[in-house]
PDB file of C-alpha atoms in Angstrom:
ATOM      1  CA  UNK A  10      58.354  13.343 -44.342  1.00 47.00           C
ATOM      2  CA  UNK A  11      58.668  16.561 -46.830  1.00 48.00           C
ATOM      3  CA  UNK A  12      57.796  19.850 -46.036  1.00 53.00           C
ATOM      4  CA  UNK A  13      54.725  21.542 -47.703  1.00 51.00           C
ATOM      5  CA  UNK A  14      54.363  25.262 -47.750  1.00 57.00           C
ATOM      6  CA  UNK A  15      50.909  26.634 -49.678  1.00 55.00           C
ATOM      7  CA  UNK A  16      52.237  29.943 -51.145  1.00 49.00           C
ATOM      8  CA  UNK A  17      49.755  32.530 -51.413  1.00 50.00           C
ATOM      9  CA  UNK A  18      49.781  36.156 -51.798  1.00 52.00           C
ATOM     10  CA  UNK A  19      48.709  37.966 -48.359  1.00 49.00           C
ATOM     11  CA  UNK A  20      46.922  40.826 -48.121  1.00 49.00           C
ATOM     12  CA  UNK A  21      49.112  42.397 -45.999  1.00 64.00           C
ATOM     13  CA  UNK A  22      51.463  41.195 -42.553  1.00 71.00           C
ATOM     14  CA  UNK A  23      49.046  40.000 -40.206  1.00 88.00           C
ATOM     15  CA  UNK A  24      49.554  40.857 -36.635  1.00 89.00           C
ATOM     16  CA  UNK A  25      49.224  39.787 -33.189  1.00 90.00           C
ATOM     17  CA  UNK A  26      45.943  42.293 -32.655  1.00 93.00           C
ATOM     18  CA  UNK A  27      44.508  41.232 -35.539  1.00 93.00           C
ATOM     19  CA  UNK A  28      44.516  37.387 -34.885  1.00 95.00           C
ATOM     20  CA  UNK A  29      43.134  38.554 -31.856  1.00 96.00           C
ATOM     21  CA  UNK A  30      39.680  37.969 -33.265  1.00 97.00           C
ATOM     22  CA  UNK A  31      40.471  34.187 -34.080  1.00 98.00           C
ATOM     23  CA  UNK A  32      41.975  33.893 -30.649  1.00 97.00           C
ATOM     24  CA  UNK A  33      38.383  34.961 -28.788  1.00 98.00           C
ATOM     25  CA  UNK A  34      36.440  33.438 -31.417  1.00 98.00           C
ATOM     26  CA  UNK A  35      37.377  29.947 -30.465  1.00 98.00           C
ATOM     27  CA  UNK A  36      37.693  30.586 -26.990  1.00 98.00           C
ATOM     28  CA  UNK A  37      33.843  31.092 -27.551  1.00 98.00           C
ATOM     29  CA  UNK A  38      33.846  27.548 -29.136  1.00 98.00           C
ATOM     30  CA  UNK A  39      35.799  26.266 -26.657  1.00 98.00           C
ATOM     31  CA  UNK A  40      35.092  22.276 -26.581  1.00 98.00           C
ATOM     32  CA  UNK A  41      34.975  22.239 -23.243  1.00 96.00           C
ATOM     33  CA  UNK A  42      32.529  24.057 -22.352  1.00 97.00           C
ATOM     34  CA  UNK A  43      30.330  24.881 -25.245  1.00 98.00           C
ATOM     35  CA  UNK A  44      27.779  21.686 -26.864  1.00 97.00           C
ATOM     36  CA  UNK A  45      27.098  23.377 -29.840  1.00 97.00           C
ATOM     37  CA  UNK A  46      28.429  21.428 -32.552  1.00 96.00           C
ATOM     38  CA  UNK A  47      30.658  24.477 -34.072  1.00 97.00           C
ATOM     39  CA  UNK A  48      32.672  24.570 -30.955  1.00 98.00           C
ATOM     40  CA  UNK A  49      35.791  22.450 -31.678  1.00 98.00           C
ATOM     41  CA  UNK A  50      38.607  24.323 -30.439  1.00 98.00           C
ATOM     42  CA  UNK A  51      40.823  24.997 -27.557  1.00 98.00           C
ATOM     43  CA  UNK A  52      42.864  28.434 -27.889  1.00 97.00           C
ATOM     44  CA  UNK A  53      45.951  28.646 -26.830  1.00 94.00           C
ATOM     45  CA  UNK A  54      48.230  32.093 -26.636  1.00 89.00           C
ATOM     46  CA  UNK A  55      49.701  31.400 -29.877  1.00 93.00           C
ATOM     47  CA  UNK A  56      47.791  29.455 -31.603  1.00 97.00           C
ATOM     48  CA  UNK A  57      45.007  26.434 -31.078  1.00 98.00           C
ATOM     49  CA  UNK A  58      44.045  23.134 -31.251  1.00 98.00           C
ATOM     50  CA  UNK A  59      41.249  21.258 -33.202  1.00 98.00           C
ATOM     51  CA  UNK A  60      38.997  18.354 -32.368  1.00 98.00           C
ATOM     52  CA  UNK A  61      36.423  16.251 -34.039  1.00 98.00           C
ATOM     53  CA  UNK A  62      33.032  14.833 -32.744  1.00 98.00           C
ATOM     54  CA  UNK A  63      30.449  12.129 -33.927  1.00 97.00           C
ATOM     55  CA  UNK A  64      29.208  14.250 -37.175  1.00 97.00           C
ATOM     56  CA  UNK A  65      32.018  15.827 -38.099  1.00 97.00           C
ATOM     57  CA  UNK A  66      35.492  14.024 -38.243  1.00 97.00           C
ATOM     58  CA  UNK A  67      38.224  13.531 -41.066  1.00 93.00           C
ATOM     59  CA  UNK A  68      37.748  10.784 -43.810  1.00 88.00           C
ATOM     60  CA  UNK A  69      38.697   7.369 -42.424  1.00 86.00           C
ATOM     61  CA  UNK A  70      37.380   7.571 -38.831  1.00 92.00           C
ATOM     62  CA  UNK A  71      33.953   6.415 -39.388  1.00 90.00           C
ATOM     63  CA  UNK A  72      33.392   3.796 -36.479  1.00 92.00           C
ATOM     64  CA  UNK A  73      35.730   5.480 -34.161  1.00 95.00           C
ATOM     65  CA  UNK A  74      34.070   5.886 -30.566  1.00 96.00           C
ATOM     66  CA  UNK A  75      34.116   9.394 -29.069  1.00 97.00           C
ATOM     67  CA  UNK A  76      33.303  10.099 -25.116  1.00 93.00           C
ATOM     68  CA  UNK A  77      32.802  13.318 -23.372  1.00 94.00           C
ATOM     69  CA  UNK A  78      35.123  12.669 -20.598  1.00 90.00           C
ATOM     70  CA  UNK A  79      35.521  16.598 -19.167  1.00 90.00           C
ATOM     71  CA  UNK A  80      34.573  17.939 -22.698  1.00 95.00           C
ATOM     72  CA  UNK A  81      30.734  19.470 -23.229  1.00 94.00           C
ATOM     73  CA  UNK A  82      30.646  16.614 -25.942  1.00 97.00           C
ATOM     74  CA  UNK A  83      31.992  13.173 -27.142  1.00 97.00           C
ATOM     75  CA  UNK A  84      34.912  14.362 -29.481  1.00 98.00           C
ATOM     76  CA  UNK A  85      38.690  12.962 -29.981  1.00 97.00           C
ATOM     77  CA  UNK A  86      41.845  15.151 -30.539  1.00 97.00           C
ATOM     78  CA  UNK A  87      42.801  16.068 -34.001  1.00 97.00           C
ATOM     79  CA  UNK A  88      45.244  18.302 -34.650  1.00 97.00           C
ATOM     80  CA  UNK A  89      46.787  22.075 -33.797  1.00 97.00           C
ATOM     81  CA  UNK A  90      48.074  25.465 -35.180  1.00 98.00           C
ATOM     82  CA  UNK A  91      50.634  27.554 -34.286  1.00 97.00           C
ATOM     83  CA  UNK A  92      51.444  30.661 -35.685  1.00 96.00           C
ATOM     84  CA  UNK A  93      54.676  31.564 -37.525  1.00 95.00           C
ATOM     85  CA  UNK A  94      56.834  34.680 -37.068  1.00 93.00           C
ATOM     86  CA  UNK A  95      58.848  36.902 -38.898  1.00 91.00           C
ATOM     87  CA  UNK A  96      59.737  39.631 -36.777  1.00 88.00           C
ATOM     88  CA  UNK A  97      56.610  41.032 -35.666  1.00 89.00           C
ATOM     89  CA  UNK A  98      54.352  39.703 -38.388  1.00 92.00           C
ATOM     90  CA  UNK A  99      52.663  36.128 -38.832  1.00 94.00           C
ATOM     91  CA  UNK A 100      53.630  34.918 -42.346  1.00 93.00           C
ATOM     92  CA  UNK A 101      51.749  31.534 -41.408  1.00 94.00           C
ATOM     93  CA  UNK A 102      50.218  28.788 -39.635  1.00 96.00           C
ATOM     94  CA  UNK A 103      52.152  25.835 -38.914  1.00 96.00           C
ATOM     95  CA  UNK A 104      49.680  22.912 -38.295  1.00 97.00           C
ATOM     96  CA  UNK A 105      49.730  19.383 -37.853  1.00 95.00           C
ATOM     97  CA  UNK A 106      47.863  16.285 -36.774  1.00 94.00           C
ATOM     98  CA  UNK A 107      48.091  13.481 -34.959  1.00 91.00           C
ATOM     99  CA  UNK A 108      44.880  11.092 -34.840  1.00 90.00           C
ATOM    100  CA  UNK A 109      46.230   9.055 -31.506  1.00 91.00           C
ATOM    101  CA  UNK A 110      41.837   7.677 -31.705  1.00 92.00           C
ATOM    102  CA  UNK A 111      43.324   5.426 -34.489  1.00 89.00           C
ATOM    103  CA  UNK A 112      46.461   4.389 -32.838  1.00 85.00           C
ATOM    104  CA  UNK A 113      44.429   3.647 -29.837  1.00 89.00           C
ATOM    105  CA  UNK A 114      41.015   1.845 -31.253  1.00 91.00           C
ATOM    106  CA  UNK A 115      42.686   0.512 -34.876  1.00 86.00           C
ATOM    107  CA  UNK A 116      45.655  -0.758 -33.589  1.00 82.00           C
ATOM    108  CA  UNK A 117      46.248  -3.778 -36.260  1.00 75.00           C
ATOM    109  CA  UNK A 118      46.194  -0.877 -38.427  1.00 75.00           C
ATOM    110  CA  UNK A 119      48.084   2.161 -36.736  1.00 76.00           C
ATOM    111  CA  UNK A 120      51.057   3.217 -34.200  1.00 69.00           C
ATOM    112  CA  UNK A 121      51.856   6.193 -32.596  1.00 59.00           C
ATOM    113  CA  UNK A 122      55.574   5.451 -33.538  1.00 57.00           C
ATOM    114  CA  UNK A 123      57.419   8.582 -34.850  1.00 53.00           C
ATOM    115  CA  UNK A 124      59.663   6.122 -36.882  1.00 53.00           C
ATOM    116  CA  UNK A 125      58.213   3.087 -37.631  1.00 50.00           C
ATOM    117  CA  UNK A 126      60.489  -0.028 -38.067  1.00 49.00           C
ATOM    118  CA  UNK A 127      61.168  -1.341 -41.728  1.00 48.00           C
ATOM    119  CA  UNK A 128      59.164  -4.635 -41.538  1.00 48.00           C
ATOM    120  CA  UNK A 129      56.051  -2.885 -39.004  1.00 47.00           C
ATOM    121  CA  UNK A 130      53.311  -2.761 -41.391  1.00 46.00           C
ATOM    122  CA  UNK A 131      51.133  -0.626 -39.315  1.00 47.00           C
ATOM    123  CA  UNK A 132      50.161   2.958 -40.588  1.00 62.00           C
ATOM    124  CA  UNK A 133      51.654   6.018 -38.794  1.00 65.00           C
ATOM    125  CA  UNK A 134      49.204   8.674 -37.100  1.00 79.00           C
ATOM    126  CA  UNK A 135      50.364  11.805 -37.935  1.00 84.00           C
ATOM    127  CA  UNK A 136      49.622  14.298 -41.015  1.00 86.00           C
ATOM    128  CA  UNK A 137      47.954  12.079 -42.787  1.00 82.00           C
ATOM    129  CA  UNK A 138      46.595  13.647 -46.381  1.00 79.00           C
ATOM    130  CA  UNK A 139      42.905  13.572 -44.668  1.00 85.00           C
ATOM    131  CA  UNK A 140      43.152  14.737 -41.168  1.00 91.00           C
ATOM    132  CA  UNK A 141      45.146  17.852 -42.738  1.00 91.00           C
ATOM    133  CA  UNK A 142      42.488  18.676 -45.257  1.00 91.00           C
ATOM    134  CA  UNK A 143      40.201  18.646 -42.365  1.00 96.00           C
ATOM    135  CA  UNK A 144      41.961  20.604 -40.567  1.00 97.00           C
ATOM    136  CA  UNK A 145      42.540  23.249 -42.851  1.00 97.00           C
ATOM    137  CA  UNK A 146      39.110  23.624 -43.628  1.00 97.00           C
ATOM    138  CA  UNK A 147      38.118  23.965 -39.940  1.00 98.00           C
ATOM    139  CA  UNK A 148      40.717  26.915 -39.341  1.00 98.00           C
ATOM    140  CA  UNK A 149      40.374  28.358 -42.412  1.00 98.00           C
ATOM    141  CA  UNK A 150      35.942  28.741 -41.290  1.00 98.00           C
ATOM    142  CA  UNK A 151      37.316  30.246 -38.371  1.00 98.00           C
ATOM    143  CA  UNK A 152      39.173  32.716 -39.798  1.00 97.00           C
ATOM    144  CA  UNK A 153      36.421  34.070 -42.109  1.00 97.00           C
ATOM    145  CA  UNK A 154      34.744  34.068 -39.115  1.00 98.00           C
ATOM    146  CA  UNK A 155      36.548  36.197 -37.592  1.00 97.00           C
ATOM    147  CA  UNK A 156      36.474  38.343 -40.411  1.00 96.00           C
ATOM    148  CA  UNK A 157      40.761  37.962 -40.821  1.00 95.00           C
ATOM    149  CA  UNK A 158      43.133  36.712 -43.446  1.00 94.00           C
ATOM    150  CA  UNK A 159      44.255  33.755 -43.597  1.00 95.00           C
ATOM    151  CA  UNK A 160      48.017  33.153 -43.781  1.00 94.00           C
ATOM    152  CA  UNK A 161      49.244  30.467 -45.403  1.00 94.00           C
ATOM    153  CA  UNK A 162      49.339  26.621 -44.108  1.00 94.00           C
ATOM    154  CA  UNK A 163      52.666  24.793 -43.453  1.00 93.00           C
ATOM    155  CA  UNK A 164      53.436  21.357 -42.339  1.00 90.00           C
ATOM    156  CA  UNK A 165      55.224  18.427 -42.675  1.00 85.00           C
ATOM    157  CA  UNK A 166      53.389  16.093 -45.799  1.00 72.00           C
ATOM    158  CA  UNK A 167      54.094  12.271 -44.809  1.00 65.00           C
ATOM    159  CA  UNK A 168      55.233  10.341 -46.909  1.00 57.00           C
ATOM    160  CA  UNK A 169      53.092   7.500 -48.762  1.00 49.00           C
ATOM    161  CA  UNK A 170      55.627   4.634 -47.584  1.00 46.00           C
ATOM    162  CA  UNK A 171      53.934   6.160 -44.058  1.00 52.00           C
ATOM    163  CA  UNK A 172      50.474   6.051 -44.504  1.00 55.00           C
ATOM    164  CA  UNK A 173      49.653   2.374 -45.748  1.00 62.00           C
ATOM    165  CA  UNK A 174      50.039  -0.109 -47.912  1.00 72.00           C
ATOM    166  CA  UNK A 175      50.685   0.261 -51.669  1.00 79.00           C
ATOM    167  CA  UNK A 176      48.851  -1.866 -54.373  1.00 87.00           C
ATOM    168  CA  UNK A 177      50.884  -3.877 -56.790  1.00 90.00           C
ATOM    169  CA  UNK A 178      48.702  -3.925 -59.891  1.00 93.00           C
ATOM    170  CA  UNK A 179      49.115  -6.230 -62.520  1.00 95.00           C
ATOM    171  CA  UNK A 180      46.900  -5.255 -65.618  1.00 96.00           C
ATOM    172  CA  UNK A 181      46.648  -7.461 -68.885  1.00 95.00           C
ATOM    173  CA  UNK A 182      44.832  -7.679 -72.418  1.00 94.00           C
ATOM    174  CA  UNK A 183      45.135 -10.344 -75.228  1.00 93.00           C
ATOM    175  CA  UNK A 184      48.406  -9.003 -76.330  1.00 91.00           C
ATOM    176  CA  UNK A 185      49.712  -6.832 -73.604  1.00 92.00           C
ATOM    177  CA  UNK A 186      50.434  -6.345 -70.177  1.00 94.00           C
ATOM    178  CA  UNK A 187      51.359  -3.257 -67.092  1.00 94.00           C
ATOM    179  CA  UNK A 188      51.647  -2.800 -63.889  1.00 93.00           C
ATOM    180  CA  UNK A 189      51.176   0.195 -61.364  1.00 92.00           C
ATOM    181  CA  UNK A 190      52.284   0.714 -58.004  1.00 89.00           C
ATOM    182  CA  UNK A 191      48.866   2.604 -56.667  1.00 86.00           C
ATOM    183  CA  UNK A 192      48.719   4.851 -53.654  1.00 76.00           C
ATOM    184  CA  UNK A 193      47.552   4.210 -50.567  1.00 72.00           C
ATOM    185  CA  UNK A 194      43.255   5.053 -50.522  1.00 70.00           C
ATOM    186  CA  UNK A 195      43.474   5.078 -55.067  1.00 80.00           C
ATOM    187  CA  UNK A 196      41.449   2.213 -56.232  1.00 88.00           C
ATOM    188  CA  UNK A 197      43.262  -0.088 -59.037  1.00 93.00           C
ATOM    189  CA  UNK A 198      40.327   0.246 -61.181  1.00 93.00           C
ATOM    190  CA  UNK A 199      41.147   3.712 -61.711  1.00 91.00           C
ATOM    191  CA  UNK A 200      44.342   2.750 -63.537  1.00 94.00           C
ATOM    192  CA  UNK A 201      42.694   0.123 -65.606  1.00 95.00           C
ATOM    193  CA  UNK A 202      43.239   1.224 -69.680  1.00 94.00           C
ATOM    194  CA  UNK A 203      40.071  -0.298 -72.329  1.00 95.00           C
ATOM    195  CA  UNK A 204      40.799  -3.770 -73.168  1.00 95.00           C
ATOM    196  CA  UNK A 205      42.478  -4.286 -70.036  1.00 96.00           C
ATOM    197  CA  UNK A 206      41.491  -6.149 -66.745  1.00 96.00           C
ATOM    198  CA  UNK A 207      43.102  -6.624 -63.395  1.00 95.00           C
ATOM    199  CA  UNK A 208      45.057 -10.073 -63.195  1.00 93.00           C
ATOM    200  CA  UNK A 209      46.255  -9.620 -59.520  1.00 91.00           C
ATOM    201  CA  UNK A 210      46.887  -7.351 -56.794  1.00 92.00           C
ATOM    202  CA  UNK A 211      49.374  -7.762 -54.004  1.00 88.00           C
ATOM    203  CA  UNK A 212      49.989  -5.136 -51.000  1.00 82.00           C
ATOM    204  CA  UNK A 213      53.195  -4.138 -50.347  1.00 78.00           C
ATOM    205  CA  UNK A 214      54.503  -1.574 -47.772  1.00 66.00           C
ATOM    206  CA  UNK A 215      57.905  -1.291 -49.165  1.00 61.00           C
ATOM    207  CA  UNK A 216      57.887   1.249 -52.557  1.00 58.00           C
ATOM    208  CA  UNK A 217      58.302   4.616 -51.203  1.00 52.00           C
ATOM    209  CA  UNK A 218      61.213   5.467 -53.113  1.00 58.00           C
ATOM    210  CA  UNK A 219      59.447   4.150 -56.669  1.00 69.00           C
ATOM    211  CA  UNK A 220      57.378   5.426 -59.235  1.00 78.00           C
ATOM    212  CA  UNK A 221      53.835   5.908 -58.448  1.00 77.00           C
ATOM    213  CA  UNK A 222      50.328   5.777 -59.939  1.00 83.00           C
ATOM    214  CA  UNK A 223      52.164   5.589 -63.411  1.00 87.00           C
ATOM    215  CA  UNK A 224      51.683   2.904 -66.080  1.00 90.00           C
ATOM    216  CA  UNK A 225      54.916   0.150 -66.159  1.00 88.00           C
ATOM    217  CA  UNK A 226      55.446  -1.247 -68.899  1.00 84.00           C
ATOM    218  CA  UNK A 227      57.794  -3.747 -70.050  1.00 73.00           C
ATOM    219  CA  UNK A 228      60.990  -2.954 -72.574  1.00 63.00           C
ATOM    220  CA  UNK A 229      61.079  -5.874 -74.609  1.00 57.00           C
ATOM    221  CA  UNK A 230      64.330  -5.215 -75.864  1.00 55.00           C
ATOM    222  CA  UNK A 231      66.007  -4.999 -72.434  1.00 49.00           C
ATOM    223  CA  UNK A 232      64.830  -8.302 -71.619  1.00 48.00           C
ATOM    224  CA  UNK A 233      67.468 -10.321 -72.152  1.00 48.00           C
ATOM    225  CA  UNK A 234      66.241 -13.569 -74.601  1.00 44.00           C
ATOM    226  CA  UNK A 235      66.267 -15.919 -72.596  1.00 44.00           C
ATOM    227  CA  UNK A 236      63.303 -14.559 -71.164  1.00 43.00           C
ATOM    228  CA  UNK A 237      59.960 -15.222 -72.582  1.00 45.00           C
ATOM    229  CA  UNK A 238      57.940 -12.338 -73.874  1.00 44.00           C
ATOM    230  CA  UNK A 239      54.872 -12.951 -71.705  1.00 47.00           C
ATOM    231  CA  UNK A 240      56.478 -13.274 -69.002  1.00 47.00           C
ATOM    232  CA  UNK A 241      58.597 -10.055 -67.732  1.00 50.00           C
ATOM    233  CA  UNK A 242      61.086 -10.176 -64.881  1.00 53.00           C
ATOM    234  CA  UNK A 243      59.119  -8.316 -62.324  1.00 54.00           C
ATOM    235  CA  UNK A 244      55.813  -9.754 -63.456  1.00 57.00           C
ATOM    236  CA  UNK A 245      57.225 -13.384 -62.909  1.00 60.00           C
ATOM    237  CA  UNK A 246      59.009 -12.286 -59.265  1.00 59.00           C
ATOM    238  CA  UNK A 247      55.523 -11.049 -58.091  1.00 58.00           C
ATOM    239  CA  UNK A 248      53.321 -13.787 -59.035  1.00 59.00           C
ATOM    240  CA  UNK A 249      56.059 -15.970 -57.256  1.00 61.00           C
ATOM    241  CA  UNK A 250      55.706 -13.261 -54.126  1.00 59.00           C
ATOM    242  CA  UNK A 251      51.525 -13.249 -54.319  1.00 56.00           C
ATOM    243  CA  UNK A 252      51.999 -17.610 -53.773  1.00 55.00           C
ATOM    244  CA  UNK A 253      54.303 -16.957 -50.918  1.00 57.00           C
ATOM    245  CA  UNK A 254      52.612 -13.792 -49.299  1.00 56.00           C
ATOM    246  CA  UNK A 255      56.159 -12.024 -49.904  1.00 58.00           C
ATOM    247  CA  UNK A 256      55.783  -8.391 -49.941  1.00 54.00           C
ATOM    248  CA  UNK A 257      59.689  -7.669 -48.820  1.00 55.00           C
ATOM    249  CA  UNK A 258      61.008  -8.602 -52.702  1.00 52.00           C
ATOM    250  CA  UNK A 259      59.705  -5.536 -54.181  1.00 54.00           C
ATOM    251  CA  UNK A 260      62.890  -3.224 -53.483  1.00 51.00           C
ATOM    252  CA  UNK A 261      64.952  -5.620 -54.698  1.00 54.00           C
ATOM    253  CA  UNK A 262      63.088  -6.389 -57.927  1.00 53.00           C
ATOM    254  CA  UNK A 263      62.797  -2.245 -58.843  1.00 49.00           C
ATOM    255  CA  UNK A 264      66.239  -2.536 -58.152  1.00 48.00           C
ATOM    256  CA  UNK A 265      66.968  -4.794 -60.803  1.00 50.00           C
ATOM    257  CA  UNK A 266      64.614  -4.172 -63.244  1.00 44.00           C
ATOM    258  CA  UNK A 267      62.813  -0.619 -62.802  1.00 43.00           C
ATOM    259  CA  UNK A 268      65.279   0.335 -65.724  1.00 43.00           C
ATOM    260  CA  UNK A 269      63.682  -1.918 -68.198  1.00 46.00           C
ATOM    261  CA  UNK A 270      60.451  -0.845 -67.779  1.00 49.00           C
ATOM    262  CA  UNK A 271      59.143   2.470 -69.034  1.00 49.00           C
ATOM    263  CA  UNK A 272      56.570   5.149 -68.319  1.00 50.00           C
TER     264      UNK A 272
END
């Protein structure tokens, strides 16, 4: 995982008395005890913790089943924020998430693994690019609030190898072909030029360390000859991979051919 910091210009140090505000503000929507649909937080001394309920939840957890249990409301654990310190002045807010309602109700899909082994093709649960946009939106509300500035976020951006399964896109026309390794959650389509259609897709969990939602395309004169021009290297290994259901050749394909295809 990389480290993301949002740079902003603060208004000015922010200090303990004047998160104080935050601090009672969500200890008034405390999910425990209040049922009004605002109250989604638990405040802590230095910091809180955020959690989501029926109508309001991160992308990607429709279907998820929330209960009460000691809470004023069905809800599920999302994510916290602590605050950061220089000296005596809070320079941000480190947050971070961790959607264990996946791990526990998907769990074909996701794992509560912190390192997940190379051939587990299960998502991890943490920081995904959702839950943190959800987050941030629910602290930064609080904050304005409160009526106090909002330091900037920090946390720990997961990587896309972590977060699910790549598409393999092969695209064609009458005279030309590409491919494109999409992103986890991009649709193909989105990648698909005029004149061009999608021949085949294949998932593979396995291209974190390649280039990304950017057009491949074959260098003919790298090819050695006695390769046929239709018919590229890493085109030809993943049509053999899509009949075998072979997602564990990619690496070593990139590896030897990623330098004869260009941007």
């Amino acid at each position: 995982m990389s480290h993301h910091s949002e740079h902003q210009k603060m208004p000015a140090p922010v200090t303990q008395a004047q998160v104080k505000p935050v601090l009672d503000l969500a200890r008034k929507l405390d999910i425990a005890t209040n049922p009004h649909s605002a109250a989604i937080f638990e405040a802590g001394s230095g910091g809180f913790q955020v959690w989501c309920i029926p109508q309001d939840h991160p992308k990607g957890w429709d279907g998820i089943v929330m209960n009460p249990g000691a809470f004023s409301k069905p809800c599920e654990f999302v994510g916290s924020v602590h605050w950061k310190w220089e000296e005596d002045a809070i320079v941000g807010l480190e947050i971070e998430t961790s959607a264990y309602a996946l791990a526990d109700q998907k769990p074909d899909e996701f794992c509560n693994l912190t390192d997940i082994p190379r051939d587990f093709q299960r998502r991890r649960i943490f920081n995904h690019d959702a839950d943190i946009e959800w987050l941030k939106e629910k602290i930064t509300w609080l904050f304005a609030e409160a009526g106090v500035p909002l330091p900037p976020f920090e946390y720990e951006q997961a990587a896309l190898s972590e977060i699910g399964p790549y598409i393999l896109a092969h695209y064609i026309s009458d005279s030309d072909e590409y491919v494109v390794i999409v992103s986890p959650e991009l649709d193909p389509q989105e990648f698909c030029k005029p004149g061009y259609e999608v021949a085949h897709t294949l998932e593979i969990w396995k291209a974190g360390d390649f280039p990304v939602d950017v057009i491949l395309r074959p260098d003919h004169e790298y090819q050695e000859a006695e390769i046929e021009p239709d018919e590229g290297p890493l085109v030809e290994q993943y049509e053999n991979a899509s009949r075998l259901g072979d997602d564990g050749w990619l690496e070593a394909a990139m590896e030897d051919s990623i330098s004869g295809w260009d941007e």
